[in-house]
């Protein structure tokens, strides 16, 4: 990771963007966030509620016309309006003058740790977040990937049948007439072991390293290739399948370091960011529940 500057160089009102550091920090611990950042699946929000029209394709079967015909029929797919809340993530640091004197890079090191903690918390929320417009808890909270998933894509079964359940979920996404895009399944260790056991002897199963350094296993099935990603933040009884073409990380404020006013013999600062998740269509997300 690029070294974060010591506060010796900061003016009292200076803010330093940490968006590049966020992208490369803790990749194995934050595979979804790192994946979205590495692929450039990032949007700028303009308000605390981010809204969009559902991304769908028109399904008109017959679009043939006579030669020279006048265009009087226009296609438009039904598109729901969807939205999600922007959630504030913040971590703060306070280092005494003595600690800073003994170790000159103590403050930047602490900021790096707080940034990693912020990214891990963001990762958990992108997967498991439950939407709250602040009317329940008083704090704006985003809806995560599991909550966004289309109910028609839900599959339930034993963890020992995880491989077949994955194929069933991919079939559901296949039948939803989605835009072509890379497919991923995020699983915890127990479910991944079951998938490993089933697919190693039945399907083409290859290891690969992505451009952002995350090792995944690619499974070639009749419903397309799916990349298996291990995640400690997926609940033990779940697996999440999605088409990455439909996901974006939304930022109102990208991760930034802000120095705080000095009120005594200590140096203070905070790392803050305001993010949300955009799911172009819930039909591009499926959840497997292990009963």
JSON list of C-alpha atoms in Angstrom, two decimals, residues 11-198:
[
{"chain": "A", "resi": 11, "resn": "UNK", "atom": "CA", "xyz": [-2.87, 21.95, 6.89]},
{"chain": "A", "resi": 12, "resn": "UNK", "atom": "CA", "xyz": [-5.69, 22.09, 9.47]},
{"chain": "A", "resi": 13, "resn": "UNK", "atom": "CA", "xyz": [-8.40, 21.99, 6.79]},
{"chain": "A", "resi": 14, "resn": "UNK", "atom": "CA", "xyz": [-6.70, 19.57, 4.36]},
{"chain": "A", "resi": 15, "resn": "UNK", "atom": "CA", "xyz": [-8.49, 16.42, 3.21]},
{"chain": "A", "resi": 16, "resn": "UNK", "atom": "CA", "xyz": [-6.61, 13.56, 1.52]},
{"chain": "A", "resi": 17, "resn": "UNK", "atom": "CA", "xyz": [-8.37, 11.08, -0.75]},
{"chain": "A", "resi": 18, "resn": "UNK", "atom": "CA", "xyz": [-7.67, 7.44, 0.09]},
{"chain": "A", "resi": 19, "resn": "UNK", "atom": "CA", "xyz": [-9.63, 5.93, -2.81]},
{"chain": "A", "resi": 20, "resn": "UNK", "atom": "CA", "xyz": [-6.52, 4.36, -4.41]},
{"chain": "A", "resi": 21, "resn": "UNK", "atom": "CA", "xyz": [-5.36, 2.90, -1.10]},
{"chain": "A", "resi": 22, "resn": "UNK", "atom": "CA", "xyz": [-8.87, 1.55, -0.48]},
{"chain": "A", "resi": 23, "resn": "UNK", "atom": "CA", "xyz": [-8.83, -0.36, -3.78]},
{"chain": "A", "resi": 24, "resn": "UNK", "atom": "CA", "xyz": [-5.66, -2.34, -3.04]},
{"chain": "A", "resi": 25, "resn": "UNK", "atom": "CA", "xyz": [-5.97, -2.81, 0.71]},
{"chain": "A", "resi": 26, "resn": "UNK", "atom": "CA", "xyz": [-7.14, -6.12, 2.24]},
{"chain": "A", "resi": 27, "resn": "UNK", "atom": "CA", "xyz": [-8.25, -7.72, -1.03]},
{"chain": "A", "resi": 28, "resn": "UNK", "atom": "CA", "xyz": [-8.68, -11.24, 0.40]},
{"chain": "A", "resi": 29, "resn": "UNK", "atom": "CA", "xyz": [-10.77, -9.91, 3.29]},
{"chain": "A", "resi": 30, "resn": "UNK", "atom": "CA", "xyz": [-12.94, -7.71, 1.06]},
{"chain": "A", "resi": 31, "resn": "UNK", "atom": "CA", "xyz": [-13.44, -9.54, -2.26]},
{"chain": "A", "resi": 32, "resn": "UNK", "atom": "CA", "xyz": [-16.71, -7.86, -3.32]},
{"chain": "A", "resi": 33, "resn": "UNK", "atom": "CA", "xyz": [-15.55, -4.29, -2.64]},
{"chain": "A", "resi": 34, "resn": "UNK", "atom": "CA", "xyz": [-12.18, -4.99, -4.28]},
{"chain": "A", "resi": 35, "resn": "UNK", "atom": "CA", "xyz": [-13.88, -6.59, -7.30]},
{"chain": "A", "resi": 36, "resn": "UNK", "atom": "CA", "xyz": [-16.16, -3.60, -7.89]},
{"chain": "A", "resi": 37, "resn": "UNK", "atom": "CA", "xyz": [-13.31, -1.11, -7.49]},
{"chain": "A", "resi": 38, "resn": "UNK", "atom": "CA", "xyz": [-10.92, -3.05, -9.73]},
{"chain": "A", "resi": 39, "resn": "UNK", "atom": "CA", "xyz": [-13.48, -3.30, -12.53]},
{"chain": "A", "resi": 40, "resn": "UNK", "atom": "CA", "xyz": [-14.42, 0.36, -12.31]},
{"chain": "A", "resi": 41, "resn": "UNK", "atom": "CA", "xyz": [-17.99, -0.46, -11.26]},
{"chain": "A", "resi": 42, "resn": "UNK", "atom": "CA", "xyz": [-18.29, 2.80, -9.33]},
{"chain": "A", "resi": 43, "resn": "UNK", "atom": "CA", "xyz": [-20.93, 5.52, -9.61]},
{"chain": "A", "resi": 44, "resn": "UNK", "atom": "CA", "xyz": [-21.15, 9.01, -8.16]},
{"chain": "A", "resi": 45, "resn": "UNK", "atom": "CA", "xyz": [-24.17, 9.74, -5.98]},
{"chain": "A", "resi": 46, "resn": "UNK", "atom": "CA", "xyz": [-25.69, 13.20, -5.84]},
{"chain": "A", "resi": 47, "resn": "UNK", "atom": "CA", "xyz": [-28.00, 12.71, -2.84]},
{"chain": "A", "resi": 48, "resn": "UNK", "atom": "CA", "xyz": [-28.39, 10.58, 0.29]},
{"chain": "A", "resi": 49, "resn": "UNK", "atom": "CA", "xyz": [-30.88, 8.40, -1.60]},
{"chain": "A", "resi": 50, "resn": "UNK", "atom": "CA", "xyz": [-29.54, 6.98, -4.86]},
{"chain": "A", "resi": 51, "resn": "UNK", "atom": "CA", "xyz": [-32.26, 6.08, -7.40]},
{"chain": "A", "resi": 52, "resn": "UNK", "atom": "CA", "xyz": [-32.13, 4.30, -10.75]},
{"chain": "A", "resi": 53, "resn": "UNK", "atom": "CA", "xyz": [-34.35, 2.53, -13.28]},
{"chain": "A", "resi": 54, "resn": "UNK", "atom": "CA", "xyz": [-34.15, -1.25, -13.35]},
{"chain": "A", "resi": 55, "resn": "UNK", "atom": "CA", "xyz": [-31.88, -2.55, -16.12]},
{"chain": "A", "resi": 56, "resn": "UNK", "atom": "CA", "xyz": [-33.96, -4.92, -18.29]},
{"chain": "A", "resi": 57, "resn": "UNK", "atom": "CA", "xyz": [-34.08, -6.13, -21.89]},
{"chain": "A", "resi": 58, "resn": "UNK", "atom": "CA", "xyz": [-37.16, -6.03, -24.14]},
{"chain": "A", "resi": 59, "resn": "UNK", "atom": "CA", "xyz": [-38.50, -9.54, -24.82]},
{"chain": "A", "resi": 60, "resn": "UNK", "atom": "CA", "xyz": [-40.51, -8.92, -28.01]},
{"chain": "A", "resi": 61, "resn": "UNK", "atom": "CA", "xyz": [-40.23, -12.17, -30.00]},
{"chain": "A", "resi": 62, "resn": "UNK", "atom": "CA", "xyz": [-41.07, -11.03, -33.52]},
{"chain": "A", "resi": 63, "resn": "UNK", "atom": "CA", "xyz": [-39.24, -7.89, -34.69]},
{"chain": "A", "resi": 64, "resn": "UNK", "atom": "CA", "xyz": [-39.44, -8.61, -38.43]},
{"chain": "A", "resi": 65, "resn": "UNK", "atom": "CA", "xyz": [-40.88, -5.94, -40.76]},
{"chain": "A", "resi": 66, "resn": "UNK", "atom": "CA", "xyz": [-41.67, -5.59, -44.42]},
{"chain": "A", "resi": 67, "resn": "UNK", "atom": "CA", "xyz": [-39.14, -3.92, -46.69]},
{"chain": "A", "resi": 68, "resn": "UNK", "atom": "CA", "xyz": [-39.49, -0.14, -46.73]},
{"chain": "A", "resi": 69, "resn": "UNK", "atom": "CA", "xyz": [-41.99, -0.11, -43.88]},
{"chain": "A", "resi": 70, "resn": "UNK", "atom": "CA", "xyz": [-42.53, 3.00, -41.78]},
{"chain": "A", "resi": 71, "resn": "UNK", "atom": "CA", "xyz": [-41.47, 2.82, -38.13]},
{"chain": "A", "resi": 72, "resn": "UNK", "atom": "CA", "xyz": [-44.56, 3.22, -35.97]},
{"chain": "A", "resi": 73, "resn": "UNK", "atom": "CA", "xyz": [-43.88, 0.63, -33.26]},
{"chain": "A", "resi": 74, "resn": "UNK", "atom": "CA", "xyz": [-41.34, 1.29, -30.53]},
{"chain": "A", "resi": 75, "resn": "UNK", "atom": "CA", "xyz": [-40.07, -1.15, -27.91]},
{"chain": "A", "resi": 76, "resn": "UNK", "atom": "CA", "xyz": [-39.69, -0.27, -24.25]},
{"chain": "A", "resi": 77, "resn": "UNK", "atom": "CA", "xyz": [-39.21, -2.77, -21.45]},
{"chain": "A", "resi": 78, "resn": "UNK", "atom": "CA", "xyz": [-41.01, -2.27, -18.15]},
{"chain": "A", "resi": 79, "resn": "UNK", "atom": "CA", "xyz": [-38.52, -0.71, -15.73]},
{"chain": "A", "resi": 80, "resn": "UNK", "atom": "CA", "xyz": [-39.14, -0.30, -12.03]},
{"chain": "A", "resi": 81, "resn": "UNK", "atom": "CA", "xyz": [-37.58, 2.54, -10.09]},
{"chain": "A", "resi": 82, "resn": "UNK", "atom": "CA", "xyz": [-35.16, 1.22, -7.48]},
{"chain": "A", "resi": 83, "resn": "UNK", "atom": "CA", "xyz": [-33.17, 3.03, -4.82]},
{"chain": "A", "resi": 84, "resn": "UNK", "atom": "CA", "xyz": [-30.78, 2.58, -1.94]},
{"chain": "A", "resi": 85, "resn": "UNK", "atom": "CA", "xyz": [-29.58, 4.66, 0.98]},
{"chain": "A", "resi": 86, "resn": "UNK", "atom": "CA", "xyz": [-26.10, 6.17, 1.27]},
{"chain": "A", "resi": 87, "resn": "UNK", "atom": "CA", "xyz": [-24.44, 5.01, 4.47]},
{"chain": "A", "resi": 88, "resn": "UNK", "atom": "CA", "xyz": [-21.66, 6.85, 6.31]},
{"chain": "A", "resi": 89, "resn": "UNK", "atom": "CA", "xyz": [-18.63, 4.82, 7.41]},
{"chain": "A", "resi": 90, "resn": "UNK", "atom": "CA", "xyz": [-16.17, 6.47, 9.81]},
{"chain": "A", "resi": 91, "resn": "UNK", "atom": "CA", "xyz": [-13.11, 5.52, 11.87]},
{"chain": "A", "resi": 92, "resn": "UNK", "atom": "CA", "xyz": [-11.03, 7.91, 14.00]},
{"chain": "A", "resi": 93, "resn": "UNK", "atom": "CA", "xyz": [-7.47, 7.99, 15.37]},
{"chain": "A", "resi": 94, "resn": "UNK", "atom": "CA", "xyz": [-5.88, 9.84, 18.28]},
{"chain": "A", "resi": 95, "resn": "UNK", "atom": "CA", "xyz": [-2.10, 9.51, 18.89]},
{"chain": "A", "resi": 96, "resn": "UNK", "atom": "CA", "xyz": [-0.36, 11.12, 21.86]},
{"chain": "A", "resi": 97, "resn": "UNK", "atom": "CA", "xyz": [2.57, 13.42, 21.28]},
{"chain": "A", "resi": 98, "resn": "UNK", "atom": "CA", "xyz": [4.83, 10.95, 23.12]},
{"chain": "A", "resi": 99, "resn": "UNK", "atom": "CA", "xyz": [3.82, 8.01, 20.89]},
{"chain": "A", "resi": 100, "resn": "UNK", "atom": "CA", "xyz": [4.31, 10.10, 17.78]},
{"chain": "A", "resi": 101, "resn": "UNK", "atom": "CA", "xyz": [7.77, 11.22, 18.97]},
{"chain": "A", "resi": 102, "resn": "UNK", "atom": "CA", "xyz": [8.87, 7.64, 19.65]},
{"chain": "A", "resi": 103, "resn": "UNK", "atom": "CA", "xyz": [7.68, 6.38, 16.27]},
{"chain": "A", "resi": 104, "resn": "UNK", "atom": "CA", "xyz": [7.37, 9.00, 13.53]},
{"chain": "A", "resi": 105, "resn": "UNK", "atom": "CA", "xyz": [5.14, 6.84, 11.33]},
{"chain": "A", "resi": 106, "resn": "UNK", "atom": "CA", "xyz": [2.77, 5.81, 14.13]},
{"chain": "A", "resi": 107, "resn": "UNK", "atom": "CA", "xyz": [-0.06, 8.08, 12.99]},
{"chain": "A", "resi": 108, "resn": "UNK", "atom": "CA", "xyz": [0.00, 7.03, 9.27]},
{"chain": "A", "resi": 109, "resn": "UNK", "atom": "CA", "xyz": [0.17, 3.38, 10.39]},
{"chain": "A", "resi": 110, "resn": "UNK", "atom": "CA", "xyz": [-2.94, 3.83, 12.55]},
{"chain": "A", "resi": 111, "resn": "UNK", "atom": "CA", "xyz": [-4.76, 5.57, 9.69]},
{"chain": "A", "resi": 112, "resn": "UNK", "atom": "CA", "xyz": [-3.93, 2.61, 7.43]},
{"chain": "A", "resi": 113, "resn": "UNK", "atom": "CA", "xyz": [-5.43, 0.21, 9.98]},
{"chain": "A", "resi": 114, "resn": "UNK", "atom": "CA", "xyz": [-8.57, 2.33, 10.34]},
{"chain": "A", "resi": 115, "resn": "UNK", "atom": "CA", "xyz": [-8.95, 2.43, 6.54]},
{"chain": "A", "resi": 116, "resn": "UNK", "atom": "CA", "xyz": [-8.77, -1.38, 6.39]},
{"chain": "A", "resi": 117, "resn": "UNK", "atom": "CA", "xyz": [-11.36, -1.63, 9.16]},
{"chain": "A", "resi": 118, "resn": "UNK", "atom": "CA", "xyz": [-13.62, 0.76, 7.26]},
{"chain": "A", "resi": 119, "resn": "UNK", "atom": "CA", "xyz": [-13.29, -1.33, 4.09]},
{"chain": "A", "resi": 120, "resn": "UNK", "atom": "CA", "xyz": [-14.08, -4.56, 5.97]},
{"chain": "A", "resi": 121, "resn": "UNK", "atom": "CA", "xyz": [-17.17, -2.96, 7.50]},
{"chain": "A", "resi": 122, "resn": "UNK", "atom": "CA", "xyz": [-18.21, -1.69, 4.07]},
{"chain": "A", "resi": 123, "resn": "UNK", "atom": "CA", "xyz": [-17.76, -5.22, 2.66]},
{"chain": "A", "resi": 124, "resn": "UNK", "atom": "CA", "xyz": [-19.98, -6.76, 5.35]},
{"chain": "A", "resi": 125, "resn": "UNK", "atom": "CA", "xyz": [-22.67, -4.17, 4.67]},
{"chain": "A", "resi": 126, "resn": "UNK", "atom": "CA", "xyz": [-22.55, -4.56, 0.88]},
{"chain": "A", "resi": 127, "resn": "UNK", "atom": "CA", "xyz": [-23.42, -8.24, 1.42]},
{"chain": "A", "resi": 128, "resn": "UNK", "atom": "CA", "xyz": [-25.63, -8.26, 4.53]},
{"chain": "A", "resi": 129, "resn": "UNK", "atom": "CA", "xyz": [-26.95, -4.71, 4.88]},
{"chain": "A", "resi": 130, "resn": "UNK", "atom": "CA", "xyz": [-30.61, -4.16, 5.82]},
{"chain": "A", "resi": 131, "resn": "UNK", "atom": "CA", "xyz": [-32.16, -0.97, 4.48]},
{"chain": "A", "resi": 132, "resn": "UNK", "atom": "CA", "xyz": [-33.10, 1.79, 6.93]},
{"chain": "A", "resi": 133, "resn": "UNK", "atom": "CA", "xyz": [-33.99, 5.31, 5.85]},
{"chain": "A", "resi": 134, "resn": "UNK", "atom": "CA", "xyz": [-33.14, 6.42, 9.42]},
{"chain": "A", "resi": 135, "resn": "UNK", "atom": "CA", "xyz": [-36.76, 6.08, 10.56]},
{"chain": "A", "resi": 136, "resn": "UNK", "atom": "CA", "xyz": [-35.92, 2.93, 12.56]},
{"chain": "A", "resi": 137, "resn": "UNK", "atom": "CA", "xyz": [-32.43, 3.44, 14.00]},
{"chain": "A", "resi": 138, "resn": "UNK", "atom": "CA", "xyz": [-31.88, 7.13, 13.31]},
{"chain": "A", "resi": 139, "resn": "UNK", "atom": "CA", "xyz": [-28.98, 6.19, 11.02]},
{"chain": "A", "resi": 140, "resn": "UNK", "atom": "CA", "xyz": [-29.15, 5.79, 7.23]},
{"chain": "A", "resi": 141, "resn": "UNK", "atom": "CA", "xyz": [-28.26, 2.21, 6.25]},
{"chain": "A", "resi": 142, "resn": "UNK", "atom": "CA", "xyz": [-28.02, 0.60, 2.84]},
{"chain": "A", "resi": 143, "resn": "UNK", "atom": "CA", "xyz": [-29.66, -2.55, 1.54]},
{"chain": "A", "resi": 144, "resn": "UNK", "atom": "CA", "xyz": [-27.08, -5.27, 0.84]},
{"chain": "A", "resi": 145, "resn": "UNK", "atom": "CA", "xyz": [-26.78, -7.88, -1.89]},
{"chain": "A", "resi": 146, "resn": "UNK", "atom": "CA", "xyz": [-28.74, -10.58, -0.05]},
{"chain": "A", "resi": 147, "resn": "UNK", "atom": "CA", "xyz": [-31.66, -8.25, 0.65]},
{"chain": "A", "resi": 148, "resn": "UNK", "atom": "CA", "xyz": [-31.71, -7.09, -2.99]},
{"chain": "A", "resi": 149, "resn": "UNK", "atom": "CA", "xyz": [-31.90, -10.61, -4.46]},
{"chain": "A", "resi": 150, "resn": "UNK", "atom": "CA", "xyz": [-35.03, -11.50, -6.43]},
{"chain": "A", "resi": 151, "resn": "UNK", "atom": "CA", "xyz": [-37.23, -13.91, -4.44]},
{"chain": "A", "resi": 152, "resn": "UNK", "atom": "CA", "xyz": [-37.76, -16.00, -7.58]},
{"chain": "A", "resi": 153, "resn": "UNK", "atom": "CA", "xyz": [-34.02, -16.75, -7.64]},
{"chain": "A", "resi": 154, "resn": "UNK", "atom": "CA", "xyz": [-34.07, -18.29, -4.15]},
{"chain": "A", "resi": 155, "resn": "UNK", "atom": "CA", "xyz": [-32.88, -21.91, -3.84]},
{"chain": "A", "resi": 156, "resn": "UNK", "atom": "CA", "xyz": [-32.85, -24.04, -0.69]},
{"chain": "A", "resi": 157, "resn": "UNK", "atom": "CA", "xyz": [-31.15, -27.35, 0.08]},
{"chain": "A", "resi": 158, "resn": "UNK", "atom": "CA", "xyz": [-28.43, -29.21, 2.00]},
{"chain": "A", "resi": 159, "resn": "UNK", "atom": "CA", "xyz": [-24.91, -27.82, 2.10]},
{"chain": "A", "resi": 160, "resn": "UNK", "atom": "CA", "xyz": [-23.65, -31.21, 0.85]},
{"chain": "A", "resi": 161, "resn": "UNK", "atom": "CA", "xyz": [-25.61, -30.51, -2.34]},
{"chain": "A", "resi": 162, "resn": "UNK", "atom": "CA", "xyz": [-24.10, -27.03, -2.72]},
{"chain": "A", "resi": 163, "resn": "UNK", "atom": "CA", "xyz": [-22.75, -27.77, -6.19]},
{"chain": "A", "resi": 164, "resn": "UNK", "atom": "CA", "xyz": [-26.12, -28.79, -7.61]},
{"chain": "A", "resi": 165, "resn": "UNK", "atom": "CA", "xyz": [-27.84, -25.91, -5.84]},
{"chain": "A", "resi": 166, "resn": "UNK", "atom": "CA", "xyz": [-25.38, -23.57, -7.52]},
{"chain": "A", "resi": 167, "resn": "UNK", "atom": "CA", "xyz": [-26.24, -24.98, -10.95]},
{"chain": "A", "resi": 168, "resn": "UNK", "atom": "CA", "xyz": [-29.96, -24.54, -10.19]},
{"chain": "A", "resi": 169, "resn": "UNK", "atom": "CA", "xyz": [-29.38, -20.89, -9.29]},
{"chain": "A", "resi": 170, "resn": "UNK", "atom": "CA", "xyz": [-27.33, -20.28, -12.43]},
{"chain": "A", "resi": 171, "resn": "UNK", "atom": "CA", "xyz": [-30.20, -21.76, -14.44]},
{"chain": "A", "resi": 172, "resn": "UNK", "atom": "CA", "xyz": [-32.60, -19.27, -12.87]},
{"chain": "A", "resi": 173, "resn": "UNK", "atom": "CA", "xyz": [-30.32, -16.37, -13.82]},
{"chain": "A", "resi": 174, "resn": "UNK", "atom": "CA", "xyz": [-29.92, -17.84, -17.32]},
{"chain": "A", "resi": 175, "resn": "UNK", "atom": "CA", "xyz": [-33.71, -17.80, -17.77]},
{"chain": "A", "resi": 176, "resn": "UNK", "atom": "CA", "xyz": [-34.00, -14.16, -16.64]},
{"chain": "A", "resi": 177, "resn": "UNK", "atom": "CA", "xyz": [-32.79, -12.78, -19.99]},
{"chain": "A", "resi": 178, "resn": "UNK", "atom": "CA", "xyz": [-29.86, -10.88, -18.47]},
{"chain": "A", "resi": 179, "resn": "UNK", "atom": "CA", "xyz": [-27.10, -8.93, -20.16]},
{"chain": "A", "resi": 180, "resn": "UNK", "atom": "CA", "xyz": [-23.96, -11.03, -20.62]},
{"chain": "A", "resi": 181, "resn": "UNK", "atom": "CA", "xyz": [-21.50, -10.53, -17.79]},
{"chain": "A", "resi": 182, "resn": "UNK", "atom": "CA", "xyz": [-19.15, -12.43, -15.50]},
{"chain": "A", "resi": 183, "resn": "UNK", "atom": "CA", "xyz": [-20.96, -14.57, -12.94]},
{"chain": "A", "resi": 184, "resn": "UNK", "atom": "CA", "xyz": [-19.73, -14.96, -9.38]},
{"chain": "A", "resi": 185, "resn": "UNK", "atom": "CA", "xyz": [-20.75, -16.98, -6.35]},
{"chain": "A", "resi": 186, "resn": "UNK", "atom": "CA", "xyz": [-19.56, -15.83, -2.93]},
{"chain": "A", "resi": 187, "resn": "UNK", "atom": "CA", "xyz": [-19.49, -18.55, -0.27]},
{"chain": "A", "resi": 188, "resn": "UNK", "atom": "CA", "xyz": [-18.06, -19.23, 3.17]},
{"chain": "A", "resi": 189, "resn": "UNK", "atom": "CA", "xyz": [-15.53, -22.00, 3.79]},
{"chain": "A", "resi": 190, "resn": "UNK", "atom": "CA", "xyz": [-18.03, -24.76, 4.57]},
{"chain": "A", "resi": 191, "resn": "UNK", "atom": "CA", "xyz": [-20.05, -24.25, 1.38]},
{"chain": "A", "resi": 192, "resn": "UNK", "atom": "CA", "xyz": [-16.89, -23.91, -0.71]},
{"chain": "A", "resi": 193, "resn": "UNK", "atom": "CA", "xyz": [-15.62, -27.26, 0.53]},
{"chain": "A", "resi": 194, "resn": "UNK", "atom": "CA", "xyz": [-18.89, -28.88, -0.60]},
{"chain": "A", "resi": 195, "resn": "UNK", "atom": "CA", "xyz": [-18.65, -27.19, -4.01]},
{"chain": "A", "resi": 196, "resn": "UNK", "atom": "CA", "xyz": [-15.01, -28.27, -4.35]},
{"chain": "A", "resi": 197, "resn": "UNK", "atom": "CA", "xyz": [-15.90, -31.88, -3.60]},
{"chain": "A", "resi": 198, "resn": "UNK", "atom": "CA", "xyz": [-18.67, -32.00, -6.18]}
]
